Amino acid sequence: MLTQARLALRLHRFTLLAVAAIVALASLAALIVAARLRASGATAACLAAWPAQASCQEQVNDFRQLNDTWAGPLMGIFGGIAPVGGLLVGVSLVAREIEDHTAALAWSLDPSRTRWLFGRVAPVAVVLLALLAIAAISATELQRAGDPSVDPLLSFYGESSRGLELVAIGFMVFATAVLVGSIVGRVMPALILAAVLGLILTVTAFVAESTWIPSQAVLLDARGGSGSDGALVLDQLLRLPSGELVPTWSVQWDDQDANGNFIGPLAGATLENKVVPGSRHPFVEAVDAAGMAAVSAVLLVLTGVVVRRRRPT
């Protein structure tokens, strides 16, 4: 098994090194930007004040410029690293050996195609997961520096570009690429088809999340921005004096006083945010990651079925 692992890593060292280089560069850039954001001197209190306090106006300006110029684009890059890395690493694992006719020789020497497949996929998957974990941690630290008032572990901001969700997305695309490669048996056509299917699966995962996540929502008083820090805001509703909840667009709005209380015909009404609190983020993230991990497991099992049934070429 160790011999198979070394052979698999050697055969795919170029792709793994390329993905490792991308992750290393992005992670290094993220840590440098995070350090510069912290060194700007802008405190959470200064950043929350509007307009910015005169004593820290310059620091806030430097912080926001750095955040907009570097931190934002870097978070977008991290969001793309996971699926691209999974795609590049996974698509050639089986497809290249089928295309080069080396798989048929290996299958003739080893009667267990499942063992052959495991020896190819497992070591590469472990390396990929380690690289994705490094990217996820680096992106989380960048998020922490870019929004010092909110713990990124208790925040929905940028969730698909960091943390467990980034790792889960990358591995799901990896599993998709391995399966498609085993079916198509040629690297370039498999790369195109796996990219399309990986995109469809990722979008489907986001849609599934948006469907069930309202079950985790609560209603919070909107005055003073209650519940907005790290929370996922789903909707804004108006609670009438009768207790009935209605969409804000369905009611003619009246004036509010300085404290945010309605006056006039809607006196006694309150504006409420339907939010998923940041404290629920670990649970939501774990459910999302578990769902994508389950899909990945099914895809890899299907890969085993395809490889066992495939005729040597």
XYZ file of N, CA and C in Angstrom, residues 21-27 29-30 33 69-85 132 135-136 139 142 160-162 166:
108
model
N 1.423 25.349 -4.643
C 2.008 26.677 -4.864
C 0.937 27.760 -4.828
N -0.213 27.476 -5.441
C -1.311 28.450 -5.427
C -1.787 28.700 -3.997
N -1.962 27.612 -3.239
C -2.410 27.741 -1.854
C -1.379 28.493 -1.025
N -0.099 28.179 -1.227
C 0.961 28.837 -0.459
C 1.009 30.332 -0.749
N 0.924 30.697 -2.018
C 0.968 32.115 -2.380
C -0.244 32.865 -1.825
N -1.435 32.274 -1.979
C -2.644 32.926 -1.478
C -2.618 33.029 0.041
N -2.154 31.982 0.713
C -2.105 31.993 2.171
C -1.085 33.008 2.679
N -0.079 35.697 1.094
C -0.651 37.020 0.843
C -1.712 37.367 1.889
N -2.534 36.375 2.253
C -3.588 36.614 3.246
C -2.998 36.978 4.601
N -1.531 40.542 4.419
C -2.596 41.551 4.444
C -3.227 41.624 5.830
N -8.959 46.919 -1.283
C -8.029 46.659 -2.379
C -7.478 45.249 -2.369
N -7.218 44.724 -1.174
C -6.541 43.433 -1.079
C -7.374 42.332 -0.417
N -7.948 42.623 0.741
C -8.639 41.568 1.489
C -9.845 41.014 0.727
N -10.663 41.907 0.165
C -11.842 41.464 -0.573
C -11.500 40.558 -1.751
N -10.591 40.997 -2.659
C -10.216 40.116 -3.773
C -9.582 38.806 -3.321
N -8.794 38.850 -2.244
C -8.166 37.625 -1.763
C -9.207 36.617 -1.279
N -10.249 37.104 -0.605
C -11.304 36.193 -0.171
C -11.990 35.546 -1.378
N -12.151 36.320 -2.449
C -12.698 35.751 -3.682
C -11.791 34.688 -4.271
N -10.483 34.912 -4.202
C -9.526 33.928 -4.707
C -9.618 32.635 -3.912
N -9.722 32.764 -2.593
C -9.849 31.559 -1.759
C -11.114 30.781 -2.127
N -12.185 31.495 -2.445
C -13.406 30.821 -2.850
C -13.239 30.025 -4.128
N -12.306 30.439 -4.992
C -12.059 29.724 -6.242
C -10.995 28.647 -6.136
N -10.094 28.783 -5.149
C -9.005 27.816 -5.009
C -9.545 26.412 -4.755
N -10.547 26.311 -3.886
C -11.046 24.991 -3.489
C -11.585 24.186 -4.678
N -12.561 24.708 -5.437
C -13.072 23.899 -6.563
C -12.054 23.689 -7.664
N -11.248 24.712 -7.964
C -10.243 24.550 -9.021
C -9.191 23.526 -8.610
N -8.740 23.609 -7.356
C -7.758 22.642 -6.879
C -8.312 21.230 -6.898
N -6.252 22.225 1.398
C -7.495 22.969 1.575
C -7.642 23.471 3.001
N -5.598 26.590 3.345
C -6.305 27.708 2.714
C -7.454 28.185 3.594
N -8.195 27.248 4.172
C -9.347 27.603 5.006
C -8.921 28.381 6.243
N -7.701 31.944 5.179
C -8.836 32.803 4.837
C -9.592 33.232 6.092
N -7.688 36.015 7.686
C -7.885 37.251 6.932
C -9.239 37.864 7.257
N -18.447 30.843 2.476
C -18.085 29.881 1.433
C -16.631 30.006 0.987
N -15.930 31.036 1.480
C -14.537 31.255 1.096
C -13.562 30.888 2.207
N -14.044 30.247 3.257
C -13.176 29.917 4.389
C -13.801 28.771 5.187
N -15.255 25.692 2.726
C -14.258 25.728 1.657
C -13.674 24.339 1.428
